[in-house]
Short mmCIF file of C-alpha atoms in Angstrom, two decimals:
data_model
loop_
_atom_site.label_atom_id
_atom_site.label_comp_id
_atom_site.label_asym_id
_atom_site.label_seq_id
_atom_site.Cartn_x
_atom_site.Cartn_y
_atom_site.Cartn_z
CA MET G 1 -4.75 24.45 -9.87
CA LEU G 2 -7.40 25.55 -12.46
CA ARG G 3 -6.43 22.73 -14.79
CA ASN G 4 -7.72 20.11 -12.44
CA LEU G 5 -11.02 21.94 -12.05
CA GLU G 6 -11.36 21.77 -15.81
CA LYS G 7 -10.76 18.04 -16.02
CA PRO G 8 -13.07 16.18 -18.46
CA THR G 9 -15.59 13.51 -17.21
CA LEU G 10 -14.27 9.89 -17.24
CA ALA G 11 -12.84 8.66 -20.51
CA PHE G 12 -14.41 5.34 -21.26
CA LEU G 13 -11.58 3.26 -23.03
CA LEU G 14 -11.59 -0.15 -24.59
CA LEU G 15 -7.90 -0.80 -24.45
CA ILE G 16 -6.92 -3.34 -27.12
CA GLY G 17 -3.58 -4.81 -28.01
CA LEU G 18 -1.81 -7.95 -28.85
CA ALA G 19 -0.79 -8.44 -25.17
CA TYR G 20 -3.74 -6.84 -23.53
CA ALA G 21 -7.18 -8.12 -22.64
CA GLN G 22 -10.28 -6.43 -23.85
CA VAL G 23 -11.70 -5.22 -20.60
CA PRO G 24 -13.43 -1.71 -20.38
CA VAL G 25 -11.42 0.68 -18.27
CA SER G 26 -12.45 4.21 -17.05
CA THR G 27 -9.53 6.46 -16.06
CA PHE G 28 -9.00 10.03 -15.02
CA GLU G 29 -6.00 12.14 -13.87
CA GLY G 30 -5.04 12.02 -10.22
CA ILE G 31 -2.64 14.29 -8.30
CA ASP G 32 0.14 15.65 -10.40
CA ALA G 33 3.39 17.36 -9.21
CA SER G 34 2.26 20.60 -10.67
CA ASP G 35 -0.92 20.58 -8.29
CA TYR G 36 1.01 21.62 -5.29
CA SER G 37 4.19 23.25 -4.31
CA GLY G 38 6.92 21.33 -2.62
CA SER G 39 6.15 18.06 -4.30
CA GLY G 40 9.18 15.72 -4.08
CA LEU G 41 10.51 12.85 -6.27
CA SER G 42 9.32 9.90 -4.02
CA ILE G 43 5.49 10.28 -3.92
CA ASP G 44 4.04 6.88 -2.56
CA PRO G 45 0.79 7.15 -4.50
CA ASN G 46 -2.12 5.28 -2.67
CA GLY G 47 -5.66 5.82 -1.95
CA ALA G 48 -9.06 4.13 -1.61
CA VAL G 49 -12.60 3.99 -3.01
CA GLY G 50 -15.37 4.87 -0.75
CA THR G 51 -19.09 4.93 -1.18
CA VAL G 52 -19.26 8.40 -2.91
CA GLN G 53 -15.73 9.49 -3.59
CA TYR G 54 -12.29 8.14 -4.44
CA THR G 55 -9.51 9.67 -2.30
CA GLU G 56 -5.82 9.75 -3.29
CA TRP G 57 -2.79 10.48 -1.24
CA THR G 58 0.71 11.48 -2.57
CA ASN G 59 3.13 11.91 0.18
CA ALA G 60 2.15 15.19 1.54
CA VAL G 61 -1.44 15.95 0.34
CA TYR G 62 -4.65 14.22 -0.31
CA TRP G 63 -7.53 14.95 -2.82
CA ALA G 64 -11.07 13.52 -3.14
CA PHE G 65 -12.71 13.04 -6.48
CA ASP G 66 -16.27 12.38 -7.29
CA LYS G 67 -16.52 8.71 -8.37
CA VAL G 68 -19.03 9.49 -11.22
CA THR G 69 -17.31 12.55 -12.95
CA GLY G 70 -13.81 12.12 -11.88
CA LEU G 71 -13.70 15.79 -10.80
CA PRO G 72 -11.94 16.89 -7.67
CA LEU G 73 -14.05 18.13 -4.80
CA THR G 74 -11.72 21.11 -3.94
CA ALA G 75 -9.71 23.57 -6.03
CA ALA G 76 -6.36 22.06 -5.05
CA PRO G 77 -5.08 19.11 -3.02
CA VAL G 78 -5.56 19.24 0.75
CA GLU G 79 -2.39 19.52 3.08
CA GLY G 80 -2.02 16.16 4.79
CA ASP G 81 -1.97 17.58 8.26
CA THR G 82 -5.32 19.49 7.94
CA PRO G 83 -7.52 17.04 10.01
CA TRP G 84 -5.10 17.60 12.93
CA ARG G 85 -4.85 21.31 12.44
CA ASP G 86 -8.61 21.54 12.42
CA ASN G 87 -8.49 19.91 15.92
CA ASN G 88 -5.59 21.82 17.32
CA MET G 89 -3.21 18.79 17.62
CA PRO G 90 0.27 20.35 16.86
CA ASP G 91 2.19 17.03 17.36
CA CYS G 92 0.62 15.94 14.13
CA TYR G 93 1.36 19.22 12.15
CA GLY G 94 3.83 19.42 9.16
CA PRO G 95 4.53 17.23 6.19
CA SER G 96 5.15 13.61 6.47
CA GLY G 97 6.21 10.52 4.32
CA ASN G 98 4.84 6.96 4.05
CA ASP G 99 1.15 8.09 4.67
CA GLU G 100 -1.79 5.91 3.92
CA LEU G 101 -5.39 6.57 3.26
CA LEU G 102 -7.96 3.78 3.56
CA PHE G 103 -11.73 3.19 3.61
CA ASP G 104 -13.11 1.15 6.50
CA HIS G 105 -15.67 -1.11 4.66
CA LEU G 106 -17.32 -2.36 7.80
CA ALA G 107 -18.00 1.32 9.12
CA SER G 108 -18.16 3.36 5.98
CA ARG G 109 -15.42 5.73 7.26
CA TRP G 110 -12.31 7.26 5.84
CA ILE G 111 -9.01 6.55 7.68
CA ILE G 112 -5.69 8.33 7.56
CA GLY G 113 -2.46 7.15 9.14
CA ARG G 114 0.63 9.09 9.01
CA ARG G 115 3.99 9.54 10.92
CA THR G 116 5.13 13.05 12.06
CA VAL G 117 8.54 14.23 12.97
CA GLN G 118 8.68 17.28 15.32
CA THR G 119 11.50 19.48 16.64
CA GLY G 120 14.13 17.60 18.74
CA GLY G 121 13.54 14.26 17.05
CA THR G 122 10.27 13.40 18.69
CA TYR G 123 8.05 11.26 16.61
CA PHE G 124 4.33 10.52 16.66
CA TYR G 125 1.82 8.24 14.72
CA CYS G 126 -1.30 10.13 13.85
CA ILE G 127 -4.73 8.62 12.88
CA ALA G 128 -7.73 10.57 11.61
CA VAL G 129 -11.17 8.81 11.35
CA SER G 130 -13.91 10.56 9.43
CA ASN G 131 -17.44 11.04 10.89
CA THR G 132 -19.17 10.07 7.75
CA ASP G 133 -18.42 8.49 4.36
CA ASP G 134 -19.31 11.61 2.24
CA MET G 135 -16.76 14.33 2.14
CA THR G 136 -19.29 16.72 0.60
CA SER G 137 -21.57 16.37 3.69
CA PRO G 138 -22.02 19.73 5.53
CA ASN G 139 -21.26 18.00 8.68
CA PHE G 140 -18.12 16.20 7.50
CA SER G 141 -15.19 16.29 10.01
CA TRP G 142 -12.32 14.23 11.28
CA TYR G 143 -11.80 12.64 14.68
CA THR G 144 -7.94 12.78 15.24
CA TYR G 145 -5.69 10.79 17.52
CA GLU G 146 -2.00 10.51 18.24
CA LEU G 147 0.52 8.07 19.73
CA PRO G 148 3.86 9.46 20.94
CA LEU G 149 6.57 6.98 19.57
CA VAL G 150 9.66 7.94 21.52
CA SER G 151 9.06 5.54 24.41
CA VAL G 152 7.77 2.83 22.10
CA LEU G 153 10.81 3.06 19.69
CA GLY G 154 13.66 3.01 22.34
CA GLN G 155 17.11 4.43 21.87
CA ASN G 156 20.50 3.20 20.51
CA SER G 157 23.74 3.20 22.55
CA ASN G 158 24.40 6.83 21.75
CA GLY G 159 21.12 7.89 23.22
CA GLN G 160 19.36 8.71 19.99
CA THR G 161 15.74 7.70 19.53
CA TYR G 162 15.40 4.98 16.76
CA TYR G 163 13.73 6.18 13.60
CA PRO G 164 10.16 5.00 12.64
CA ASP G 165 10.13 4.13 9.08
CA TYR G 166 7.72 2.78 6.50
CA PRO G 167 4.48 2.77 8.75
CA LYS G 168 1.48 0.65 7.60
CA ILE G 169 -2.07 0.59 8.74
CA GLY G 170 -4.90 -1.94 8.29
CA THR G 171 -8.58 -2.09 9.25
CA TRP G 172 -9.77 -4.77 11.41
CA ILE G 173 -12.99 -5.62 13.40
CA ASP G 174 -11.54 -4.78 16.82
CA GLY G 175 -8.86 -2.20 16.07
CA TYR G 176 -6.72 -0.32 13.54
CA TYR G 177 -3.40 -2.05 13.28
CA VAL G 178 -0.19 -0.31 12.52
CA THR G 179 3.28 -1.61 11.75
CA ILE G 180 6.54 0.33 11.86
CA ASP G 181 10.15 -0.48 10.83
CA ILE G 182 12.76 0.40 13.60
CA GLU G 183 15.88 1.86 12.17
CA ASP G 184 19.17 3.09 13.71
CA PRO G 185 19.64 6.82 12.88
CA ASP G 186 23.44 6.32 12.98
CA ASP G 187 23.30 4.14 9.87
CA TYR G 188 19.74 3.46 9.15
CA ALA G 189 20.11 -0.27 9.68
CA GLU G 190 16.99 -2.00 10.18
CA LEU G 191 16.74 -3.38 13.82
CA GLY G 192 13.17 -4.65 14.31
CA ILE G 193 9.47 -3.87 14.01
CA ILE G 194 6.73 -2.43 16.15
CA ALA G 195 3.04 -3.56 15.78
CA CYS G 196 0.31 -1.50 17.55
CA ALA G 197 -3.48 -1.97 17.94
CA PHE G 198 -5.58 1.22 18.06
CA ASP G 199 -9.13 1.27 19.81
CA ARG G 200 -11.27 1.35 16.69
CA THR G 201 -14.50 1.15 18.54
CA ASP G 202 -14.10 4.49 20.50
CA MET G 203 -12.34 6.27 17.56
CA LEU G 204 -15.38 5.69 15.33
CA GLU G 205 -17.43 7.62 17.98
CA GLY G 206 -14.89 10.38 18.37
CA LEU G 207 -14.37 9.28 21.85
CA PRO G 208 -10.97 9.28 23.76
CA MET G 209 -9.27 6.01 22.70
CA LEU G 210 -8.05 3.43 25.04
CA ALA G 211 -4.16 3.30 25.34
CA PRO G 212 -2.82 1.74 22.07
CA GLN G 213 -1.20 -1.67 22.83
CA CYS G 214 2.19 -2.00 21.13
CA PHE G 215 4.74 -4.87 20.73
CA LYS G 216 8.23 -4.76 19.58
CA ASP G 217 10.28 -7.39 18.09
CA GLN G 218 13.93 -6.35 18.03
CA PRO G 219 16.27 -9.53 17.90
CA THR G 220 19.85 -9.26 18.35
CA GLU G 221 20.83 -10.25 14.81
CA ASN G 222 19.66 -10.94 11.19
CA PHE G 223 16.46 -9.04 11.83
CA ALA G 224 16.28 -7.56 8.27
CA PHE G 225 16.12 -11.07 6.76
CA ARG G 226 12.80 -12.10 8.66
CA GLY G 227 10.71 -9.09 9.59
CA HIS G 228 11.19 -6.34 7.04
CA SER G 229 8.11 -4.10 6.69
CA LEU G 230 5.17 -6.12 7.99
CA GLU G 231 1.93 -5.70 6.05
CA PRO G 232 -1.19 -5.70 8.36
CA ALA G 233 -4.38 -7.33 6.98
CA ASP G 234 -6.95 -4.86 5.76
CA ILE G 235 -10.67 -5.84 5.12
CA ASP G 236 -12.40 -5.76 1.85
CA GLY G 237 -16.17 -6.33 1.60
CA THR G 238 -18.79 -6.07 4.27
CA VAL G 239 -18.55 -9.53 5.95
CA ALA G 240 -16.59 -9.19 9.16
CA PRO G 241 -14.00 -11.61 10.28
CA PRO G 242 -15.19 -14.17 12.77
CA THR G 243 -15.60 -13.01 16.37
CA GLY G 244 -12.21 -13.33 18.09
CA GLU G 245 -10.16 -13.65 14.89
CA PRO G 246 -6.79 -12.09 15.53
CA GLU G 247 -5.10 -9.72 13.20
CA TYR G 248 -2.55 -11.12 10.90
CA PHE G 249 0.61 -9.76 9.45
CA VAL G 250 2.97 -11.04 6.90
CA SER G 251 6.62 -10.05 6.04
CA ILE G 252 9.14 -11.14 3.55
CA GLN G 253 12.01 -13.52 4.44
CA ASN G 254 14.97 -11.99 2.31
CA PRO G 255 17.82 -14.21 1.33
CA ALA G 256 20.33 -14.88 4.05
CA VAL G 257 23.94 -13.57 3.83
CA GLU G 258 25.75 -14.86 0.71
CA GLU G 259 22.49 -16.38 -0.68
CA THR G 260 20.25 -15.08 -3.47
CA THR G 261 17.01 -16.97 -3.06
CA SER G 262 14.46 -17.44 -0.36
CA LYS G 263 11.47 -19.81 0.02
CA THR G 264 9.87 -18.39 3.16
CA LEU G 265 7.43 -15.72 4.26
CA ASN G 266 6.75 -15.04 7.83
CA GLU G 267 3.23 -14.81 9.59
CA TRP G 268 2.49 -12.89 12.69
CA LYS G 269 -0.74 -12.69 14.72
CA LEU G 270 -1.80 -9.99 17.27
CA HIS G 271 -4.58 -10.88 19.56
CA VAL G 272 -5.75 -7.83 21.33
CA ASN G 273 -7.57 -7.81 24.66
CA TRP G 274 -8.91 -4.34 25.36
CA LYS G 275 -10.27 -5.15 28.85
CA THR G 276 -7.25 -6.92 29.96
CA PRO G 277 -4.27 -5.66 28.00
CA ALA G 278 -1.88 -8.10 29.83
CA LEU G 279 -3.74 -10.92 28.02
CA SER G 280 -2.97 -9.52 24.55
CA THR G 281 -0.50 -11.52 22.66
CA PHE G 282 1.83 -11.02 19.47
CA THR G 283 3.68 -13.88 17.63
CA ILE G 284 7.25 -13.67 18.41
CA PRO G 285 9.16 -15.20 16.74
CA PRO G 286 6.95 -15.20 13.67
CA ILE G 287 5.58 -18.47 11.86
CA SER G 288 7.71 -19.51 8.85
CA VAL G 289 5.43 -20.25 5.85
CA ASN G 290 7.14 -22.27 3.00
CA VAL G 291 6.53 -20.89 -0.48
CA THR G 292 7.81 -21.40 -4.11
CA THR G 293 11.45 -20.22 -4.28
CA TYR G 294 12.04 -16.72 -5.27
CA THR G 295 14.62 -14.08 -5.78
CA PRO G 296 13.43 -10.59 -4.67
CA GLY G 297 13.09 -8.18 -7.57
CA CYS G 298 16.51 -6.48 -8.48
CA PHE G 299 18.15 -8.27 -5.57
CA ASP G 300 21.94 -7.77 -5.42
CA ALA G 301 23.64 -10.14 -2.78
CA ASN G 302 26.44 -7.60 -2.74
CA ASN G 303 24.22 -4.82 -1.87
CA VAL G 304 21.01 -6.06 -0.41
CA ILE G 305 19.51 -2.64 0.32
CA ASN G 306 19.73 -1.61 -3.26
CA THR G 307 16.88 -2.82 -5.42
CA VAL G 308 17.39 -0.61 -8.48
CA CYS G 309 17.53 -2.14 -11.84
CA VAL G 310 14.28 -1.47 -13.79
CA PRO G 311 15.23 0.05 -17.22
CA GLU G 312 13.42 2.72 -19.34
CA PRO G 313 13.88 3.57 -22.93
CA SER G 314 16.26 6.36 -21.90
CA SER G 315 18.38 4.20 -19.45
CA ALA G 316 20.93 3.36 -22.15
CA THR G 317 21.72 7.12 -22.47
CA THR G 318 21.14 8.26 -18.86
CA GLY G 319 22.18 5.40 -16.93
CA ASN G 320 19.33 5.96 -14.70
CA TYR G 321 17.19 2.96 -13.51
CA ILE G 322 14.06 2.63 -11.27
CA ASP G 323 13.80 1.06 -7.94
CA SER G 324 11.70 -2.05 -7.91
CA VAL G 325 11.38 -1.93 -4.04
CA GLY G 326 11.71 -5.81 -4.45
CA ASP G 327 12.94 -6.40 -0.90
CA ARG G 328 9.51 -6.23 0.75
CA LEU G 329 5.96 -7.28 0.49
CA MET G 330 3.83 -4.50 -0.93
CA GLN G 331 0.63 -3.14 0.54
CA ARG G 332 -2.13 -4.31 1.00
CA LEU G 333 -2.48 -7.69 2.80
CA ALA G 334 -6.06 -7.79 1.40
CA TYR G 335 -8.54 -9.75 3.53
CA ARG G 336 -11.93 -11.09 2.47
CA ASN G 337 -14.47 -13.41 4.30
CA PHE G 338 -16.53 -15.62 1.98
CA PRO G 339 -19.54 -16.78 4.17
CA GLY G 340 -21.83 -19.74 3.96
CA ALA G 341 -21.38 -23.41 3.32
CA GLY G 342 -17.93 -24.10 1.97
CA GLY G 343 -16.88 -20.47 2.91
CA TYR G 344 -13.48 -19.48 4.01
CA GLN G 345 -11.30 -16.48 4.86
CA SER G 346 -8.89 -15.24 2.33
CA TRP G 347 -5.59 -13.23 2.63
CA LEU G 348 -3.86 -11.89 -0.55
CA VAL G 349 -0.52 -10.23 -0.90
CA SER G 350 2.11 -9.56 -3.62
CA HIS G 351 5.63 -8.44 -4.31
CA ALA G 352 8.14 -8.05 -7.15
CA VAL G 353 10.36 -11.08 -7.87
CA GLN G 354 13.10 -11.90 -10.44
CA VAL G 355 11.76 -13.77 -13.41
CA GLY G 356 14.78 -13.48 -15.70
CA THR G 357 18.15 -15.35 -15.38
CA GLY G 358 21.27 -13.54 -13.92
CA PRO G 359 21.71 -10.75 -11.43
CA LEU G 360 19.32 -7.76 -11.65
CA SER G 361 17.37 -9.37 -14.40
CA GLN G 362 13.70 -9.02 -15.50
CA THR G 363 11.17 -8.75 -12.72
CA GLY G 364 7.57 -9.96 -12.46
CA ILE G 365 4.77 -10.10 -9.80
CA ARG G 366 4.45 -13.04 -7.37
CA TRP G 367 1.19 -13.21 -5.54
CA TYR G 368 0.09 -15.47 -2.59
CA GLU G 369 -3.32 -16.44 -1.25
CA ALA G 370 -3.75 -18.16 2.09
CA ARG G 371 -7.16 -19.45 3.11
CA SER G 372 -8.48 -20.33 6.49
CA ASN G 373 -9.37 -23.92 5.19
CA GLY G 374 -5.68 -24.58 4.75
CA THR G 375 -5.54 -23.96 1.03
CA PHE G 376 -2.48 -21.89 -0.25
CA ASN G 377 -2.29 -20.54 -3.68
CA THR G 378 0.45 -18.79 -5.40
CA GLY G 379 1.56 -17.72 -8.87
CA THR G 380 4.03 -15.45 -10.73
CA ILE G 381 2.89 -12.93 -13.27
CA THR G 382 5.09 -12.45 -16.33
CA TYR G 383 4.39 -12.46 -20.05
CA ASN G 384 6.30 -13.27 -23.15
CA ASP G 385 8.02 -9.89 -23.43
CA THR G 386 11.19 -8.26 -21.92
CA ASN G 387 9.26 -5.72 -19.69
CA TYR G 388 9.81 -5.40 -15.92
CA ARG G 389 6.78 -5.46 -13.82
CA PHE G 390 6.96 -4.09 -10.33
CA MET G 391 5.38 -2.16 -7.57
CA PRO G 392 2.23 -4.25 -7.14
CA SER G 393 -1.03 -3.91 -5.08
CA ILE G 394 -3.70 -6.69 -4.95
CA ALA G 395 -7.35 -7.15 -4.00
CA GLN G 396 -10.15 -9.37 -4.94
CA ASP G 397 -13.84 -8.95 -5.52
CA HIS G 398 -16.94 -10.72 -4.04
CA VAL G 399 -16.74 -13.54 -6.53
CA ALA G 400 -13.08 -14.28 -5.96
CA ASN G 401 -11.56 -12.35 -8.97
CA MET G 402 -8.17 -11.37 -8.08
CA ALA G 403 -6.76 -8.02 -9.66
CA VAL G 404 -3.20 -6.90 -9.07
CA GLY G 405 -2.07 -3.56 -10.40
CA TYR G 406 1.59 -2.60 -11.15
CA SER G 407 4.08 -0.55 -13.09
CA VAL G 408 5.51 -1.83 -16.43
CA SER G 409 8.65 -0.69 -17.85
CA GLY G 410 11.36 -1.71 -20.21
CA THR G 411 14.02 -0.81 -22.72
CA SER G 412 11.36 0.02 -25.34
CA THR G 413 8.43 0.71 -22.89
CA HIS G 414 8.05 3.91 -21.03
CA PRO G 415 6.80 3.45 -17.45
CA SER G 416 3.09 2.67 -17.74
CA ILE G 417 0.34 1.19 -15.56
CA ALA G 418 -1.18 -2.20 -16.11
CA ALA G 419 -3.20 -4.91 -14.14
CA SER G 420 -3.62 -8.63 -14.35
CA TYR G 421 -6.61 -10.71 -13.29
CA THR G 422 -7.51 -14.29 -12.50
CA ASN G 423 -10.33 -16.08 -10.73
CA LEU G 424 -8.97 -17.64 -7.57
CA GLN G 425 -11.60 -20.27 -7.29
CA LYS G 426 -11.41 -21.32 -11.00
CA ARG G 427 -7.71 -20.85 -11.26
CA THR G 428 -7.99 -19.13 -14.70
CA ARG G 429 -4.98 -18.11 -16.52
CA PRO G 430 -3.88 -14.54 -15.61
CA THR G 431 -4.80 -11.92 -18.22
CA GLU G 432 -3.18 -8.49 -18.47
CA ILE G 433 -4.84 -5.13 -18.95
CA LEU G 434 -3.26 -1.90 -19.94
CA LEU G 435 -4.57 0.83 -17.67
CA TRP G 436 -2.53 3.85 -18.91
CA SER G 437 0.50 4.25 -21.36
CA GLY G 438 3.20 6.47 -20.03
CA THR G 439 5.00 8.39 -22.98
CA ALA G 440 8.13 9.51 -21.18
CA ASP G 441 10.69 8.52 -18.64
CA GLU G 442 11.88 9.60 -14.94
CA GLU G 443 15.40 10.38 -16.06
CA ASN G 444 16.69 12.11 -13.02
CA SER G 445 15.88 9.80 -10.08
CA TYR G 446 15.54 6.07 -9.21
CA HIS G 447 12.52 6.74 -6.84
CA TRP G 448 9.23 5.26 -7.77
CA GLY G 449 7.43 5.77 -4.48
CA VAL G 450 7.31 2.62 -2.30
CA TYR G 451 3.63 1.49 -2.95
CA THR G 452 0.71 1.85 -5.13
CA SER G 453 -2.85 0.95 -4.13
CA MET G 454 -5.53 -1.51 -5.42
CA THR G 455 -8.89 -1.37 -3.68
CA VAL G 456 -12.46 -2.67 -4.30
CA ASP G 457 -15.68 -0.47 -4.47
CA PRO G 458 -17.65 -1.14 -1.23
CA VAL G 459 -21.02 -0.44 -3.14
CA ASP G 460 -20.96 -2.86 -5.83
CA ASP G 461 -18.20 -5.03 -4.42
CA CYS G 462 -17.01 -5.65 -8.03
CA THR G 463 -15.29 -2.50 -9.26
CA PHE G 464 -11.48 -2.43 -8.74
CA TRP G 465 -9.84 1.00 -8.39
CA TYR G 466 -6.16 1.42 -8.86
CA VAL G 467 -3.88 4.44 -8.64
CA ASN G 468 -0.07 4.71 -9.85
CA GLU G 469 2.25 7.06 -11.30
CA TYR G 470 3.50 7.74 -14.85
CA PHE G 471 5.19 10.56 -17.11
CA ASP G 472 4.04 12.17 -20.33
CA THR G 473 7.07 14.50 -20.39
CA PRO G 474 10.57 13.59 -19.51
CA GLN G 475 11.45 14.36 -15.94
CA THR G 476 15.24 15.66 -16.13
CA GLY G 477 17.60 17.77 -14.34
CA SER G 478 16.14 19.19 -11.03
CA ALA G 479 12.48 19.17 -12.47
CA VAL G 480 9.57 17.29 -10.70
CA THR G 481 6.98 16.57 -13.21
CA TRP G 482 5.42 13.16 -12.16
CA GLN G 483 1.70 12.49 -12.80
CA THR G 484 -0.83 9.95 -11.36
CA ARG G 485 -3.63 8.19 -13.00
CA ILE G 486 -6.79 6.65 -11.20
CA SER G 487 -8.31 3.83 -13.17
CA HIS G 488 -11.24 1.49 -12.40
CA PHE G 489 -12.82 -1.58 -14.16
CA VAL G 490 -15.18 -4.40 -13.56
CA LEU G 491 -14.25 -7.95 -14.54
CA PRO G 492 -16.91 -9.65 -16.82
CA ASN G 493 -18.25 -12.39 -14.33
CA CYS G 494 -18.86 -10.06 -11.47
CA ASN G 495 -22.37 -8.55 -10.96
#
């Protein structure tokens, strides 16, 4: 624990290489496995930048860091159920996976969303909303809420409650929107999704929330090909969506049986009516969106749920490869409203796709931008090397610079952290930045979490903040030695 209190102030790096752009990057150490007991192999690093702090989440704990010094606010990471324990809400006690931490730009509040599993197989979705933006404030506290999920999920033919997996949360003007995958506990086959709207207005005031409005899509067949892991839109910047704009979601359309490619994404809309819930609507079935043909990262037509193929230098000896999690879009679906004459709304999302030839070949990053004026932009990020790029997260600043962070690994490259950027209005050529070089491999597991996180500073609306994992000593045997790094940078034409 003491090691982290002695962290140095931000290192100011000018990372220069033949393949990397000369962009100043500031970086400091985030949560490491050594910082808390019980850390597991799959850590799901994510976080957000606020007005005063950066806060990171890794599976079971979160930790806030001063934005200027990079030093943590507390002696150790905070247990993830602390906000609910402080408010005596036992349904939300205990560790949980796939948790997310966001910053509500329009309200300047911290948001935590997490699923909990209690005795007897009862499930809850729990949300915490901070009462202020500064975690060092003497009056800082959390407003906490819960939604019992058993009746929402339903049961299989054996009377077992379906399992709520891979929950996601996004901030919108009229609600906090949550998506959850429905899985059968007998074989963990994906059966559908749930999308819920939570009463943001009252939650920001610490008042009792109106009943969440939830919709379920559980078709009778082929669901995993059309609705896997919906991403809800999450607002960047301080310009709100137009009044009445529904919340948007997107999902991947994985290849159909016996096929290896797809050319479709799916779009969903939830229009909530808090006064008359019966008038709320959710798009079922989703709207198909045609995109450039892709093969999901590490896709294997003979084993569609296995997306493991990313090599490390040690793979030739250990036979261990990393999961690209290429079967889904990755968080976030980043939204921004560009106001004024010629303005438009913009939605950005990304995922790992195959860029090599042949099964389980090299992966790169596919990104998509949809605009309210009908424009649709897309591109694939890959460079003239043999490295695999995977686990992306994307955002854009107020001058339409897009930055996508991701992991990079290959037969001669230890898993490292990089980002690429372009200007979406000028359509400049993507340029890569090295954020942090790993010096060792994860040799005992294919797990690389299931997401990372790129967010934009709400103060200057220019600075990108990104968190991801790496290793500086080999993780072998039963050891758990992962590390995370928090990096931030400003692109040259943003001010």
